Amino acid sequence: MNKAKILLLTLLFAGLLSGKENIPSIPLNSRIEAEKAIEKVFPALVRFHVVYTDYRDGREKRSEAYGSGVLISADGYAVTNYHVIDRTVKKIFCTISTNEEIEADVIGQDALTDIAVVKLRLGERKDKNIPVRFASFGSSANVNVGDPILAMGSPLALSRTITAGIISNTKLSLPYGMNIGWENVGAMVLWLGHDAQILPGNSGGPLVNMKGEIIGINELGLGGSLDAAIPSDVVEPVVREIIKKGKVDRSWTGLTCEPLLKNSGENKGTLVIDVFKASPAEAAGIEPGDILLSYDGIDITANFEEDLPFFFRLVAGTPIGKEVTLKLKRSGKELIKTLKTKEREIADPGEEEFKEWGFTGSNLTERMMRQRKRTTRDGVVIFTVKIGGQCEEAKPEIKPNDIIVNINGKEVKDVKTLKAITEEIIKGSTEPVPVIVVFNREAERWMSIVKVGFKDINKTSEEAKKSYLGASFQVLTTGLSEHLKLKDKTGVIITNVYRNTAAEKAGLLPGDIITSLDGDNIAVNRPEETEVFTNMIKKKKVGQTYEMAGLRASGEFKDYKEMKLAVKFERSPTPKDEMKKYEDRNFEFTVRDISFFDYTENKVDYGDKGVFVETVLPGGWAALARLNNGSIIQSVDGQKVEDVDGFIKIMEEIAKNKKKRAVFFVKKGIYTDFIQMECVWVK
């Protein structure tokens, strides 16, 4: 045993890594067992770094998260929690024991048991011949209270760690369950309770026995000395089915059951508390208040919450479409009913962003339809609306929970239909297109006008056609005039002269005082009156030469002498907000050409080329890559960027080829950096 392992095991069983004190020393044979268990499973650990989406304010916003997992096969299948890799995850990076970072793809997910399976892209490794280590499942049915265990994972996004403890409960339940992905995990799972410390980031890591077998997948840190793992006997069948079919098929009856009431006088069965409308259970004539004694020939007894997951798993595991017999008791009499199970629908409707409309929404699930007392699932339900977006600015505005059912006379059956109609509306249009939208608001049918599409972000004005001096200035106030012994003089003091401008060509210098332009006195003496001189300049003709009179000091603010300069005014440079812009809606950032005023305001060094990053939307791919407002993009994937036109060509090529990632070379102030932007393309 090497020194590192001896130190690790000493720390583990001294309780230092798990935050526990005064744990008795472990016999040598137990240490040897632990070492063997670590050797079997620890190299199979996976640290997950994921990019996931959150739907808020009418937008799909992206964030990063970390979790743990374990490889279970030589070809790269790995298991973790659904809440680590749920349906909102867009990108998965896995770090394995060889310190390689490998991308992975989702194979399938099951929110009801909080399990997800991914497959690492082992074919993309630099050395494909190095085998990956993987671990095997053991049976959680053989686990007993007091058994020593090891919890492995990557807490707090750190590197791999191990904590040690014992099993404290083999049928741990939560009083109110736990909702994940619109599902109640507690309906299916009785957890393995243990006292090996679990921290954020440990989720999805393996719980290991002294044989080096996975007996659970860690899920919850409940605080104190109680943490929870999903038993392997629940996990393994789910994993195998996901690997085989990409999903878990489950039956549904429409029954909701609870433990027997304490004063019922019954000691067998489970109480039916609800029967879903238009469900197999309703069709079979089952009613709330019935006591279900057996299901498909299997006796049912639920006196406590801990008894219910067995029944729920039994129903869910029934082959879809099977006709089953139920024995009931109603008003003291036993009844026999038969029903034919249906496929259980996934509860999560799968929210999406509709940028052209400024909202996020989804199809209606059957449960959503029933909750809204609708007779059809047709339509698209709105969850969040973008502030200042198309739906909010509609007349009348469209709000969250509204259901779009018709656009310009065309029925909206689902998300797919809405996308097709939208594509048809905006095709060939450069401005938002007004359409008539019919939507349901609770029991009412409303109509509104929505301008669908995007506004042109490029604009022009008359400002750039006017004369421009090319210098900054301040007002010669009364106080300054008196201090400089320039009694009764009014005008402006030049504070800076910009390169290659009319001011520089005329010989104007910082510190010069301008008192008149073309014979007109500059009658200003208050700081806020700078616009007076600006407007005098704008009224002059571009290309004409005018006399500018004033004073120039021969020393530092002294010995002022009169001067006269001939200034040939030039056309004003294009304002920053009128420079050509490009909005990349895939990565959610906007750039523009570098403006003359970026140079004058010291935001850009003279001579620098590229495009100026004007806005980066929070939660977008660009924001995730740490691209900042005010940066100058100077190259992309080694291709130099001169202006917006060139940048558009590069970005269009990236989109056309659906590149996995792009590298931006940027400059911000005096610093430069390489930014790697991940690319996820909508199928």
Short mmCIF file of N, CA and C in Angstrom, two decimals, residues 296-420:
data_model
loop_
_atom_site.label_atom_id
_atom_site.label_comp_id
_atom_site.label_asym_id
_atom_site.label_seq_id
_atom_site.Cartn_x
_atom_site.Cartn_y
_atom_site.Cartn_z
N ASP A 296 -53.38 -7.07 -9.35
CA ASP A 296 -52.84 -8.11 -10.24
C ASP A 296 -52.40 -9.34 -9.46
N GLY A 297 -53.21 -9.69 -8.43
CA GLY A 297 -52.95 -10.89 -7.65
C GLY A 297 -51.96 -10.71 -6.52
N ILE A 298 -51.44 -9.52 -6.34
CA ILE A 298 -50.46 -9.27 -5.28
C ILE A 298 -51.12 -8.46 -4.17
N ASP A 299 -51.06 -8.99 -2.94
CA ASP A 299 -51.68 -8.30 -1.80
C ASP A 299 -50.97 -6.98 -1.52
N ILE A 300 -51.78 -5.98 -1.14
CA ILE A 300 -51.26 -4.64 -0.85
C ILE A 300 -51.62 -4.27 0.58
N THR A 301 -50.64 -3.79 1.32
CA THR A 301 -50.91 -3.23 2.64
C THR A 301 -50.05 -1.99 2.83
N ALA A 302 -50.69 -0.88 3.18
CA ALA A 302 -49.97 0.37 3.41
C ALA A 302 -50.53 1.03 4.66
N ASN A 303 -49.87 0.79 5.78
CA ASN A 303 -50.25 1.45 7.03
C ASN A 303 -49.42 2.71 7.27
N PHE A 304 -48.27 2.80 6.58
CA PHE A 304 -47.36 3.93 6.77
C PHE A 304 -46.88 4.43 5.40
N GLU A 305 -46.34 5.64 5.39
CA GLU A 305 -45.81 6.21 4.14
C GLU A 305 -44.74 5.31 3.52
N GLU A 306 -43.94 4.67 4.38
CA GLU A 306 -42.86 3.81 3.89
C GLU A 306 -43.37 2.62 3.09
N ASP A 307 -44.68 2.29 3.26
CA ASP A 307 -45.24 1.13 2.55
C ASP A 307 -45.67 1.47 1.12
N LEU A 308 -45.82 2.75 0.80
CA LEU A 308 -46.39 3.13 -0.49
C LEU A 308 -45.48 2.92 -1.70
N PRO A 309 -44.16 3.21 -1.62
CA PRO A 309 -43.33 3.04 -2.82
C PRO A 309 -43.40 1.66 -3.44
N PHE A 310 -43.58 0.61 -2.62
CA PHE A 310 -43.70 -0.74 -3.17
C PHE A 310 -44.90 -0.82 -4.12
N PHE A 311 -46.04 -0.25 -3.70
CA PHE A 311 -47.24 -0.28 -4.54
C PHE A 311 -47.05 0.56 -5.80
N PHE A 312 -46.47 1.75 -5.65
CA PHE A 312 -46.28 2.61 -6.82
C PHE A 312 -45.36 1.96 -7.85
N ARG A 313 -44.29 1.30 -7.37
CA ARG A 313 -43.38 0.62 -8.30
C ARG A 313 -44.07 -0.57 -8.96
N LEU A 314 -44.94 -1.25 -8.21
CA LEU A 314 -45.69 -2.38 -8.75
C LEU A 314 -46.57 -1.94 -9.92
N VAL A 315 -47.31 -0.85 -9.72
CA VAL A 315 -48.20 -0.33 -10.77
C VAL A 315 -47.38 0.16 -11.96
N ALA A 316 -46.35 0.95 -11.67
CA ALA A 316 -45.55 1.53 -12.75
C ALA A 316 -44.85 0.45 -13.57
N GLY A 317 -44.50 -0.66 -12.92
CA GLY A 317 -43.78 -1.72 -13.61
C GLY A 317 -44.68 -2.69 -14.38
N THR A 318 -45.97 -2.50 -14.31
CA THR A 318 -46.90 -3.34 -15.07
C THR A 318 -46.71 -3.09 -16.57
N PRO A 319 -46.66 -4.14 -17.39
CA PRO A 319 -46.57 -3.91 -18.84
C PRO A 319 -47.70 -3.01 -19.33
N ILE A 320 -47.35 -2.04 -20.15
CA ILE A 320 -48.33 -1.07 -20.64
C ILE A 320 -49.40 -1.80 -21.46
N GLY A 321 -50.67 -1.50 -21.14
CA GLY A 321 -51.77 -2.11 -21.86
C GLY A 321 -52.25 -3.43 -21.28
N LYS A 322 -51.62 -3.87 -20.19
CA LYS A 322 -52.03 -5.15 -19.58
C LYS A 322 -53.35 -4.97 -18.83
N GLU A 323 -54.21 -5.96 -18.92
CA GLU A 323 -55.46 -5.95 -18.17
C GLU A 323 -55.20 -6.61 -16.82
N VAL A 324 -55.44 -5.86 -15.74
CA VAL A 324 -55.14 -6.37 -14.40
C VAL A 324 -56.42 -6.41 -13.57
N THR A 325 -56.41 -7.32 -12.60
CA THR A 325 -57.55 -7.48 -11.69
C THR A 325 -57.24 -6.82 -10.36
N LEU A 326 -58.21 -6.07 -9.83
CA LEU A 326 -58.05 -5.40 -8.55
C LEU A 326 -59.13 -5.88 -7.59
N LYS A 327 -58.71 -6.22 -6.37
CA LYS A 327 -59.67 -6.58 -5.34
C LYS A 327 -59.85 -5.38 -4.42
N LEU A 328 -61.10 -4.95 -4.23
CA LEU A 328 -61.40 -3.76 -3.45
C LEU A 328 -62.35 -4.09 -2.30
N LYS A 329 -62.39 -3.19 -1.34
CA LYS A 329 -63.42 -3.25 -0.31
C LYS A 329 -64.13 -1.90 -0.30
N ARG A 330 -65.45 -1.94 -0.43
CA ARG A 330 -66.26 -0.72 -0.43
C ARG A 330 -67.45 -0.93 0.50
N SER A 331 -67.55 -0.09 1.51
CA SER A 331 -68.65 -0.19 2.49
C SER A 331 -68.72 -1.58 3.09
N GLY A 332 -67.56 -2.16 3.37
CA GLY A 332 -67.49 -3.46 4.02
C GLY A 332 -67.60 -4.64 3.10
N LYS A 333 -67.89 -4.43 1.81
CA LYS A 333 -68.05 -5.53 0.87
C LYS A 333 -66.86 -5.58 -0.10
N GLU A 334 -66.42 -6.79 -0.41
CA GLU A 334 -65.33 -6.95 -1.36
C GLU A 334 -65.85 -6.91 -2.80
N LEU A 335 -65.10 -6.24 -3.67
CA LEU A 335 -65.46 -6.12 -5.08
C LEU A 335 -64.26 -6.52 -5.94
N ILE A 336 -64.53 -6.98 -7.13
CA ILE A 336 -63.48 -7.29 -8.11
C ILE A 336 -63.65 -6.35 -9.31
N LYS A 337 -62.59 -5.64 -9.66
CA LYS A 337 -62.62 -4.74 -10.81
C LYS A 337 -61.44 -5.07 -11.72
N THR A 338 -61.61 -4.81 -12.99
CA THR A 338 -60.50 -4.98 -13.94
C THR A 338 -60.27 -3.66 -14.68
N LEU A 339 -59.03 -3.39 -14.96
CA LEU A 339 -58.69 -2.20 -15.74
C LEU A 339 -57.52 -2.51 -16.66
N LYS A 340 -57.41 -1.72 -17.70
CA LYS A 340 -56.32 -1.86 -18.66
C LYS A 340 -55.41 -0.64 -18.53
N THR A 341 -54.15 -0.88 -18.16
CA THR A 341 -53.25 0.24 -17.89
C THR A 341 -52.92 1.02 -19.17
N LYS A 342 -52.57 2.29 -18.97
CA LYS A 342 -52.12 3.15 -20.07
C LYS A 342 -50.66 3.53 -19.83
N GLU A 343 -50.02 4.03 -20.87
CA GLU A 343 -48.64 4.50 -20.70
C GLU A 343 -48.64 5.77 -19.87
N ARG A 344 -47.75 5.82 -18.91
CA ARG A 344 -47.64 7.00 -18.05
C ARG A 344 -46.89 8.10 -18.78
N GLU A 345 -47.50 9.26 -18.85
CA GLU A 345 -46.90 10.39 -19.56
C GLU A 345 -45.84 11.05 -18.69
N ILE A 346 -44.76 11.52 -19.32
CA ILE A 346 -43.75 12.28 -18.59
C ILE A 346 -44.38 13.58 -18.10
N ALA A 347 -44.16 13.89 -16.83
CA ALA A 347 -44.82 15.07 -16.25
C ALA A 347 -44.23 16.38 -16.75
N ASP A 348 -42.91 16.39 -17.00
CA ASP A 348 -42.24 17.61 -17.45
C ASP A 348 -42.61 17.89 -18.90
N PRO A 349 -43.25 19.02 -19.19
CA PRO A 349 -43.69 19.29 -20.57
C PRO A 349 -42.56 19.70 -21.51
N GLY A 350 -41.39 20.04 -20.97
CA GLY A 350 -40.27 20.43 -21.83
C GLY A 350 -40.41 21.86 -22.34
N GLU A 351 -40.07 22.82 -21.47
CA GLU A 351 -40.21 24.24 -21.81
C GLU A 351 -39.22 24.65 -22.89
N GLU A 352 -39.62 25.59 -23.75
CA GLU A 352 -38.76 26.10 -24.82
C GLU A 352 -38.88 27.62 -24.90
N GLU A 353 -37.88 28.23 -25.55
CA GLU A 353 -37.92 29.67 -25.78
C GLU A 353 -38.37 29.95 -27.21
N PHE A 354 -39.24 30.94 -27.36
CA PHE A 354 -39.71 31.38 -28.67
C PHE A 354 -39.27 32.84 -28.84
N LYS A 355 -38.07 33.02 -29.39
CA LYS A 355 -37.46 34.35 -29.45
C LYS A 355 -38.28 35.32 -30.28
N GLU A 356 -38.87 34.83 -31.37
CA GLU A 356 -39.64 35.73 -32.24
C GLU A 356 -40.89 36.27 -31.56
N TRP A 357 -41.30 35.61 -30.47
CA TRP A 357 -42.50 36.02 -29.74
C TRP A 357 -42.20 36.64 -28.38
N GLY A 358 -41.00 36.38 -27.86
CA GLY A 358 -40.64 36.92 -26.56
C GLY A 358 -41.30 36.19 -25.40
N PHE A 359 -41.39 34.85 -25.50
CA PHE A 359 -41.93 34.09 -24.36
C PHE A 359 -41.32 32.70 -24.32
N THR A 360 -41.48 32.03 -23.19
CA THR A 360 -41.15 30.61 -23.08
C THR A 360 -42.44 29.85 -22.81
N GLY A 361 -42.52 28.64 -23.34
CA GLY A 361 -43.75 27.87 -23.18
C GLY A 361 -43.56 26.43 -23.59
N SER A 362 -44.67 25.70 -23.66
CA SER A 362 -44.59 24.27 -23.99
C SER A 362 -45.94 23.77 -24.48
N ASN A 363 -45.93 22.51 -24.89
CA ASN A 363 -47.19 21.81 -25.13
C ASN A 363 -47.90 21.58 -23.81
N LEU A 364 -49.16 21.24 -23.88
CA LEU A 364 -49.91 20.89 -22.67
C LEU A 364 -49.83 19.38 -22.45
N THR A 365 -49.50 18.99 -21.24
CA THR A 365 -49.59 17.57 -20.89
C THR A 365 -51.05 17.27 -20.54
N GLU A 366 -51.35 15.99 -20.41
CA GLU A 366 -52.72 15.62 -20.06
C GLU A 366 -53.10 16.17 -18.68
N ARG A 367 -52.14 16.12 -17.76
CA ARG A 367 -52.41 16.64 -16.42
C ARG A 367 -52.67 18.15 -16.46
N MET A 368 -51.86 18.87 -17.25
CA MET A 368 -52.07 20.32 -17.38
C MET A 368 -53.43 20.62 -17.98
N MET A 369 -53.83 19.81 -18.96
CA MET A 369 -55.14 19.99 -19.58
C MET A 369 -56.25 19.82 -18.54
N ARG A 370 -56.15 18.77 -17.72
CA ARG A 370 -57.19 18.52 -16.71
C ARG A 370 -57.21 19.61 -15.66
N GLN A 371 -56.02 20.05 -15.23
CA GLN A 371 -55.95 21.09 -14.21
C GLN A 371 -56.58 22.38 -14.69
N ARG A 372 -56.49 22.64 -15.99
CA ARG A 372 -57.08 23.86 -16.55
C ARG A 372 -58.51 23.64 -17.03
N LYS A 373 -59.03 22.44 -16.78
CA LYS A 373 -60.40 22.07 -17.13
C LYS A 373 -60.68 22.27 -18.61
N ARG A 374 -59.69 21.87 -19.42
CA ARG A 374 -59.84 21.95 -20.87
C ARG A 374 -60.26 20.59 -21.41
N THR A 375 -60.84 20.59 -22.58
CA THR A 375 -61.27 19.34 -23.20
C THR A 375 -60.30 18.88 -24.28
N THR A 376 -59.27 19.68 -24.55
CA THR A 376 -58.29 19.34 -25.57
C THR A 376 -56.90 19.79 -25.13
N ARG A 377 -55.89 19.11 -25.66
CA ARG A 377 -54.51 19.49 -25.38
C ARG A 377 -53.95 20.42 -26.44
N ASP A 378 -54.78 20.82 -27.38
CA ASP A 378 -54.33 21.72 -28.45
C ASP A 378 -53.91 23.07 -27.87
N GLY A 379 -52.88 23.66 -28.47
CA GLY A 379 -52.42 24.98 -28.05
C GLY A 379 -51.01 24.94 -27.48
N VAL A 380 -50.47 26.12 -27.22
CA VAL A 380 -49.16 26.26 -26.58
C VAL A 380 -49.33 27.15 -25.36
N VAL A 381 -48.95 26.64 -24.20
CA VAL A 381 -49.12 27.39 -22.96
C VAL A 381 -47.88 28.24 -22.70
N ILE A 382 -48.10 29.48 -22.27
CA ILE A 382 -47.02 30.42 -22.00
C ILE A 382 -46.66 30.37 -20.52
N PHE A 383 -45.35 30.23 -20.24
CA PHE A 383 -44.88 30.20 -18.85
C PHE A 383 -44.31 31.54 -18.40
N THR A 384 -43.41 32.11 -19.21
CA THR A 384 -42.81 33.40 -18.85
C THR A 384 -42.78 34.31 -20.08
N VAL A 385 -42.83 35.62 -19.83
CA VAL A 385 -42.87 36.61 -20.92
C VAL A 385 -41.72 37.59 -20.75
N LYS A 386 -41.06 37.90 -21.85
CA LYS A 386 -39.91 38.82 -21.83
C LYS A 386 -40.37 40.25 -21.62
N ILE A 387 -39.71 40.94 -20.69
CA ILE A 387 -40.03 42.34 -20.43
C ILE A 387 -39.67 43.17 -21.67
N GLY A 388 -40.64 43.91 -22.18
CA GLY A 388 -40.42 44.70 -23.38
C GLY A 388 -40.41 43.88 -24.65
N GLY A 389 -40.77 42.59 -24.53
CA GLY A 389 -40.79 41.71 -25.69
C GLY A 389 -42.08 41.82 -26.48
N GLN A 390 -42.17 41.01 -27.52
CA GLN A 390 -43.29 41.11 -28.45
C GLN A 390 -44.64 40.85 -27.78
N CYS A 391 -44.72 39.83 -26.92
CA CYS A 391 -46.00 39.51 -26.28
C CYS A 391 -46.39 40.55 -25.24
N GLU A 392 -45.41 41.07 -24.51
CA GLU A 392 -45.73 42.08 -23.51
C GLU A 392 -46.19 43.38 -24.17
N GLU A 393 -45.63 43.69 -25.34
CA GLU A 393 -46.00 44.92 -26.04
C GLU A 393 -47.24 44.75 -26.92
N ALA A 394 -47.79 43.53 -26.96
CA ALA A 394 -49.00 43.29 -27.75
C ALA A 394 -50.16 44.08 -27.17
N LYS A 395 -51.15 44.34 -27.98
CA LYS A 395 -52.34 45.10 -27.57
C LYS A 395 -53.58 44.24 -27.76
N PRO A 396 -54.18 43.69 -26.67
CA PRO A 396 -53.70 43.69 -25.29
C PRO A 396 -52.53 42.72 -25.11
N GLU A 397 -51.78 42.90 -24.02
CA GLU A 397 -50.60 42.07 -23.81
C GLU A 397 -50.99 40.62 -23.52
N ILE A 398 -50.09 39.72 -23.89
CA ILE A 398 -50.27 38.29 -23.63
C ILE A 398 -49.45 37.95 -22.40
N LYS A 399 -50.04 37.20 -21.46
CA LYS A 399 -49.44 37.00 -20.14
C LYS A 399 -49.12 35.52 -19.89
N PRO A 400 -48.30 35.25 -18.85
CA PRO A 400 -48.06 33.86 -18.44
C PRO A 400 -49.37 33.14 -18.14
N ASN A 401 -49.42 31.87 -18.50
CA ASN A 401 -50.58 30.97 -18.34
C ASN A 401 -51.62 31.12 -19.45
N ASP A 402 -51.48 32.14 -20.32
CA ASP A 402 -52.33 32.20 -21.50
C ASP A 402 -51.96 31.04 -22.43
N ILE A 403 -52.93 30.60 -23.24
CA ILE A 403 -52.70 29.48 -24.16
C ILE A 403 -53.02 29.94 -25.58
N ILE A 404 -52.00 29.99 -26.43
CA ILE A 404 -52.19 30.41 -27.83
C ILE A 404 -52.84 29.26 -28.60
N VAL A 405 -53.97 29.57 -29.26
CA VAL A 405 -54.70 28.51 -29.97
C VAL A 405 -54.87 28.80 -31.47
N ASN A 406 -54.65 30.07 -31.88
CA ASN A 406 -54.87 30.39 -33.29
C ASN A 406 -54.04 31.62 -33.67
N ILE A 407 -53.43 31.58 -34.86
CA ILE A 407 -52.65 32.72 -35.36
C ILE A 407 -53.07 32.98 -36.80
N ASN A 408 -53.58 34.18 -37.05
CA ASN A 408 -54.02 34.56 -38.40
C ASN A 408 -54.96 33.51 -39.02
N GLY A 409 -55.84 32.98 -38.19
CA GLY A 409 -56.83 32.02 -38.69
C GLY A 409 -56.34 30.59 -38.76
N LYS A 410 -55.08 30.34 -38.39
CA LYS A 410 -54.54 28.97 -38.43
C LYS A 410 -54.48 28.40 -37.01
N GLU A 411 -55.03 27.19 -36.86
CA GLU A 411 -55.07 26.56 -35.55
C GLU A 411 -53.65 26.20 -35.08
N VAL A 412 -53.37 26.47 -33.82
CA VAL A 412 -52.09 26.12 -33.22
C VAL A 412 -52.31 24.86 -32.38
N LYS A 413 -51.89 23.74 -32.93
CA LYS A 413 -52.12 22.46 -32.25
C LYS A 413 -51.09 22.20 -31.16
N ASP A 414 -49.82 22.58 -31.46
CA ASP A 414 -48.74 22.29 -30.52
C ASP A 414 -47.53 23.16 -30.86
N VAL A 415 -46.43 22.90 -30.17
CA VAL A 415 -45.19 23.66 -30.38
C VAL A 415 -44.70 23.54 -31.81
N LYS A 416 -44.77 22.35 -32.36
CA LYS A 416 -44.32 22.13 -33.74
C LYS A 416 -45.10 23.00 -34.72
N THR A 417 -46.42 23.08 -34.52
CA THR A 417 -47.26 23.91 -35.39
C THR A 417 -46.91 25.38 -35.24
N LEU A 418 -46.71 25.82 -33.99
CA LEU A 418 -46.36 27.23 -33.74
C LEU A 418 -45.06 27.60 -34.44
N LYS A 419 -44.07 26.72 -34.39
CA LYS A 419 -42.79 27.00 -35.04
C LYS A 419 -42.96 27.12 -36.55
N ALA A 420 -43.76 26.24 -37.13
CA ALA A 420 -43.97 26.27 -38.58
C ALA A 420 -44.69 27.54 -39.00
#
